[in-house]
């Protein structure tokens, strides 16, 4: 009975998993020209059936189905964050209900592990909140972009002069527009649905800390459940016991297969917690190892897939050697760049003067705009602007409106008016001479 239920649950889990993978990674495409078997055509037919069955029968209309589907699979939403909180709180609730009453567990686990469990759970939630609320390195204008303009252009994936069409903003090297966050992200890595946040230059370290803490917690939880099960086997002397086969009614001696089947029937909560912790830990460790590999090369997840396209193009056209990754500064500096959320030493020195010049240029533009606005509001004469610009090299823009300069401007007005009167006198004298 137990085995048949497990088979049914496994089949249902497999069907749901395949459906989710299809919805996430396969783009449906139905074409009448091609009659050959195509997985996309099959997925397109499945989507039509899915829309009609789920949309009309369960939701009432296909439009409502499309809105829900876009919200779940396309738009940024907190559904996976809520699922994470439910998963963590539910798992820790089972620990409080079944695991903590077993402590101390013989000679293996003392009662102090209750406090270690509380600490692990608190660290998981703390790292989750920190990673969710931290700024990924978003910028919305040129001044904000200059704060993250540390990297030179490699002229392969990042070329100077490109403009982001969404915000009409200069694209700095290693940045990317995130459609879920609706802004440009410096050193964009990927969008994490578990955090509902883009991972970029500023929060990449907090994302890695989130993974490390969960690896520690899942490993600790799996080992604790395993020790509790082993202590139960020792305390009940299950390996020396005899069992009755329910199908034949015969007594059989114990072995690991029989003991495990017995544990699945009597110790369901520790086994369920062990399987969940062990299975999820494998996924998180593999994901964290992948990011360690990317850090060692100083490549983001976004750049990793772009480099695959570059490599394939070079091999197809027999281009050798392959273009180098100019951002790879060695293992040590690559890890320091992630820890301090900025490149160190070589790149920082190269970009320092350029950043200063850009900031000076922007400040100068702001001052010119303020000057023009002031001229419009006060309606000053043109020769006063010429007078002020002639003295700009010897004094700052803030000193141009000092009382001393205003007195000099008044003197200039008087001298110009006096010269005009003298010209009028000379003109009238010449006219009189011509008349005579």
mmCIF file of C-alpha atoms in Angstrom, residues 206-354:
data_model
loop_
_atom_site.group_PDB
_atom_site.id
_atom_site.type_symbol
_atom_site.label_atom_id
_atom_site.label_comp_id
_atom_site.label_asym_id
_atom_site.label_seq_id
_atom_site.Cartn_x
_atom_site.Cartn_y
_atom_site.Cartn_z
ATOM 1 C CA UNK A 206 24.526 39.180 0.191
ATOM 2 C CA UNK A 207 23.134 36.672 -2.276
ATOM 3 C CA UNK A 208 26.205 34.473 -1.768
ATOM 4 C CA UNK A 209 25.884 34.850 2.013
ATOM 5 C CA UNK A 210 22.258 33.747 1.685
ATOM 6 C CA UNK A 211 23.395 30.592 -0.122
ATOM 7 C CA UNK A 212 26.209 29.851 2.347
ATOM 8 C CA UNK A 213 23.948 30.128 5.398
ATOM 9 C CA UNK A 214 21.335 27.872 3.830
ATOM 10 C CA UNK A 215 23.971 25.300 2.886
ATOM 11 C CA UNK A 216 25.118 25.237 6.516
ATOM 12 C CA UNK A 217 21.538 25.025 7.844
ATOM 13 C CA UNK A 218 20.435 22.300 5.430
ATOM 14 C CA UNK A 219 23.575 20.259 6.106
ATOM 15 C CA UNK A 220 23.121 20.676 9.847
ATOM 16 C CA UNK A 221 19.439 19.703 9.651
ATOM 17 C CA UNK A 222 20.087 16.633 7.494
ATOM 18 C CA UNK A 223 22.866 15.381 9.787
ATOM 19 C CA UNK A 224 20.761 15.997 12.913
ATOM 20 C CA UNK A 225 17.837 13.990 11.487
ATOM 21 C CA UNK A 226 20.201 11.228 10.398
ATOM 22 C CA UNK A 227 21.745 11.014 13.879
ATOM 23 C CA UNK A 228 18.293 10.907 15.497
ATOM 24 C CA UNK A 229 17.244 8.037 13.217
ATOM 25 C CA UNK A 230 20.469 6.147 13.888
ATOM 26 C CA UNK A 231 20.021 6.605 17.642
ATOM 27 C CA UNK A 232 16.468 5.264 17.333
ATOM 28 C CA UNK A 233 17.761 2.181 15.500
ATOM 29 C CA UNK A 234 20.337 1.578 18.236
ATOM 30 C CA UNK A 235 17.907 2.177 21.085
ATOM 31 C CA UNK A 236 15.271 -0.165 19.634
ATOM 32 C CA UNK A 237 17.897 -2.753 18.519
ATOM 33 C CA UNK A 238 16.246 -2.871 15.114
ATOM 34 C CA UNK A 239 19.198 -4.537 13.396
ATOM 35 C CA UNK A 240 18.942 -7.475 15.821
ATOM 36 C CA UNK A 241 15.124 -7.702 15.792
ATOM 37 C CA UNK A 242 12.874 -10.009 13.796
ATOM 38 C CA UNK A 243 10.000 -8.754 11.672
ATOM 39 C CA UNK A 244 6.802 -10.339 10.373
ATOM 40 C CA UNK A 245 6.100 -10.114 6.663
ATOM 41 C CA UNK A 246 2.501 -8.870 6.368
ATOM 42 C CA UNK A 247 1.979 -10.531 2.976
ATOM 43 C CA UNK A 248 3.205 -14.028 3.883
ATOM 44 C CA UNK A 249 2.981 -13.958 7.690
ATOM 45 C CA UNK A 250 6.505 -15.350 8.035
ATOM 46 C CA UNK A 251 9.137 -13.986 10.403
ATOM 47 C CA UNK A 252 12.262 -12.573 8.773
ATOM 48 C CA UNK A 253 15.536 -11.399 10.229
ATOM 49 C CA UNK A 254 16.380 -7.713 10.078
ATOM 50 C CA UNK A 255 18.420 -6.096 7.344
ATOM 51 C CA UNK A 256 18.851 -2.488 6.204
ATOM 52 C CA UNK A 257 16.072 -2.775 3.610
ATOM 53 C CA UNK A 258 13.551 -3.979 6.196
ATOM 54 C CA UNK A 259 14.727 -1.434 8.789
ATOM 55 C CA UNK A 260 14.344 1.435 6.322
ATOM 56 C CA UNK A 261 10.843 0.307 5.396
ATOM 57 C CA UNK A 262 10.014 0.141 9.094
ATOM 58 C CA UNK A 263 11.377 3.671 9.640
ATOM 59 C CA UNK A 264 9.313 5.014 6.724
ATOM 60 C CA UNK A 265 6.232 3.746 8.505
ATOM 61 C CA UNK A 266 7.050 4.826 12.065
ATOM 62 C CA UNK A 267 9.473 7.794 11.823
ATOM 63 C CA UNK A 268 7.912 9.816 9.036
ATOM 64 C CA UNK A 269 8.725 13.336 10.246
ATOM 65 C CA UNK A 270 12.499 12.827 10.754
ATOM 66 C CA UNK A 271 12.722 10.994 7.421
ATOM 67 C CA UNK A 272 10.730 13.701 5.613
ATOM 68 C CA UNK A 273 12.925 16.436 7.108
ATOM 69 C CA UNK A 274 16.069 14.524 6.173
ATOM 70 C CA UNK A 275 14.951 14.003 2.570
ATOM 71 C CA UNK A 276 13.927 17.650 2.144
ATOM 72 C CA UNK A 277 17.145 18.995 3.689
ATOM 73 C CA UNK A 278 19.344 16.570 1.762
ATOM 74 C CA UNK A 279 17.615 17.108 -1.588
ATOM 75 C CA UNK A 280 17.504 20.894 -1.356
ATOM 76 C CA UNK A 281 21.088 20.995 -0.118
ATOM 77 C CA UNK A 282 22.283 19.207 -3.248
ATOM 78 C CA UNK A 283 20.628 21.865 -5.412
ATOM 79 C CA UNK A 284 21.937 24.796 -3.357
ATOM 80 C CA UNK A 285 25.479 23.369 -3.222
ATOM 81 C CA UNK A 286 25.496 22.842 -6.993
ATOM 82 C CA UNK A 287 24.214 26.388 -7.564
ATOM 83 C CA UNK A 288 26.753 27.860 -5.136
ATOM 84 C CA UNK A 289 29.587 25.887 -6.773
ATOM 85 C CA UNK A 290 28.551 27.278 -10.150
ATOM 86 C CA UNK A 291 28.784 30.821 -8.782
ATOM 87 C CA UNK A 292 32.195 30.110 -7.252
ATOM 88 C CA UNK A 293 33.315 29.037 -10.713
ATOM 89 C CA UNK A 294 31.944 32.256 -12.215
ATOM 90 C CA UNK A 295 33.677 34.366 -9.561
ATOM 91 C CA UNK A 296 37.001 32.650 -10.229
ATOM 92 C CA UNK A 297 36.724 33.802 -13.865
ATOM 93 C CA UNK A 298 35.149 37.182 -12.985
ATOM 94 C CA UNK A 299 32.149 36.409 -15.161
ATOM 95 C CA UNK A 300 28.498 37.023 -14.337
ATOM 96 C CA UNK A 301 25.723 34.569 -15.137
ATOM 97 C CA UNK A 302 24.551 36.892 -17.905
ATOM 98 C CA UNK A 303 28.078 37.072 -19.351
ATOM 99 C CA UNK A 304 28.560 33.302 -19.019
ATOM 100 C CA UNK A 305 25.829 32.613 -21.576
ATOM 101 C CA UNK A 306 27.037 35.470 -23.791
ATOM 102 C CA UNK A 307 30.568 34.051 -23.779
ATOM 103 C CA UNK A 308 29.161 30.715 -24.943
ATOM 104 C CA UNK A 309 27.702 32.478 -27.984
ATOM 105 C CA UNK A 310 30.998 34.286 -28.624
ATOM 106 C CA UNK A 311 32.938 31.021 -28.387
ATOM 107 C CA UNK A 312 30.514 29.239 -30.717
ATOM 108 C CA UNK A 313 30.778 32.082 -33.248
ATOM 109 C CA UNK A 314 34.584 32.038 -33.158
ATOM 110 C CA UNK A 315 34.716 28.273 -33.633
ATOM 111 C CA UNK A 316 32.214 28.404 -36.481
ATOM 112 C CA UNK A 317 34.272 31.011 -38.344
ATOM 113 C CA UNK A 318 37.683 29.545 -37.358
ATOM 114 C CA UNK A 319 38.684 32.610 -35.370
ATOM 115 C CA UNK A 320 41.648 32.000 -33.087
ATOM 116 C CA UNK A 321 42.772 32.768 -30.510
ATOM 117 C CA UNK A 322 39.566 33.404 -28.605
ATOM 118 C CA UNK A 323 39.141 36.961 -27.284
ATOM 119 C CA UNK A 324 40.312 37.276 -23.662
ATOM 120 C CA UNK A 325 38.184 38.271 -20.699
ATOM 121 C CA UNK A 326 39.690 41.617 -19.706
ATOM 122 C CA UNK A 327 37.816 41.631 -16.382
ATOM 123 C CA UNK A 328 39.609 38.532 -15.063
ATOM 124 C CA UNK A 329 42.251 39.875 -12.661
ATOM 125 C CA UNK A 330 43.162 36.618 -10.963
ATOM 126 C CA UNK A 331 41.468 34.461 -8.365
ATOM 127 C CA UNK A 332 42.308 36.600 -5.330
ATOM 128 C CA UNK A 333 41.317 39.965 -6.814
ATOM 129 C CA UNK A 334 38.177 38.476 -8.349
ATOM 130 C CA UNK A 335 36.934 37.344 -4.944
ATOM 131 C CA UNK A 336 37.884 40.677 -3.357
ATOM 132 C CA UNK A 337 35.868 42.427 -6.055
ATOM 133 C CA UNK A 338 32.768 40.494 -4.982
ATOM 134 C CA UNK A 339 33.381 40.982 -1.252
ATOM 135 C CA UNK A 340 33.916 44.755 -1.511
ATOM 136 C CA UNK A 341 31.314 45.197 -4.302
ATOM 137 C CA UNK A 342 33.755 47.044 -6.545
ATOM 138 C CA UNK A 343 36.922 46.272 -8.539
ATOM 139 C CA UNK A 344 40.160 46.958 -6.710
ATOM 140 C CA UNK A 345 43.643 48.164 -7.612
ATOM 141 C CA UNK A 346 44.184 48.038 -11.373
ATOM 142 C CA UNK A 347 40.697 48.759 -12.716
ATOM 143 C CA UNK A 348 39.934 51.308 -10.021
ATOM 144 C CA UNK A 349 43.104 53.262 -10.820
ATOM 145 C CA UNK A 350 42.329 53.198 -14.546
ATOM 146 C CA UNK A 351 38.815 54.560 -14.073
ATOM 147 C CA UNK A 352 39.538 57.069 -11.295
ATOM 148 C CA UNK A 353 40.563 60.007 -13.497
ATOM 149 C CA UNK A 354 37.807 59.315 -16.018
#
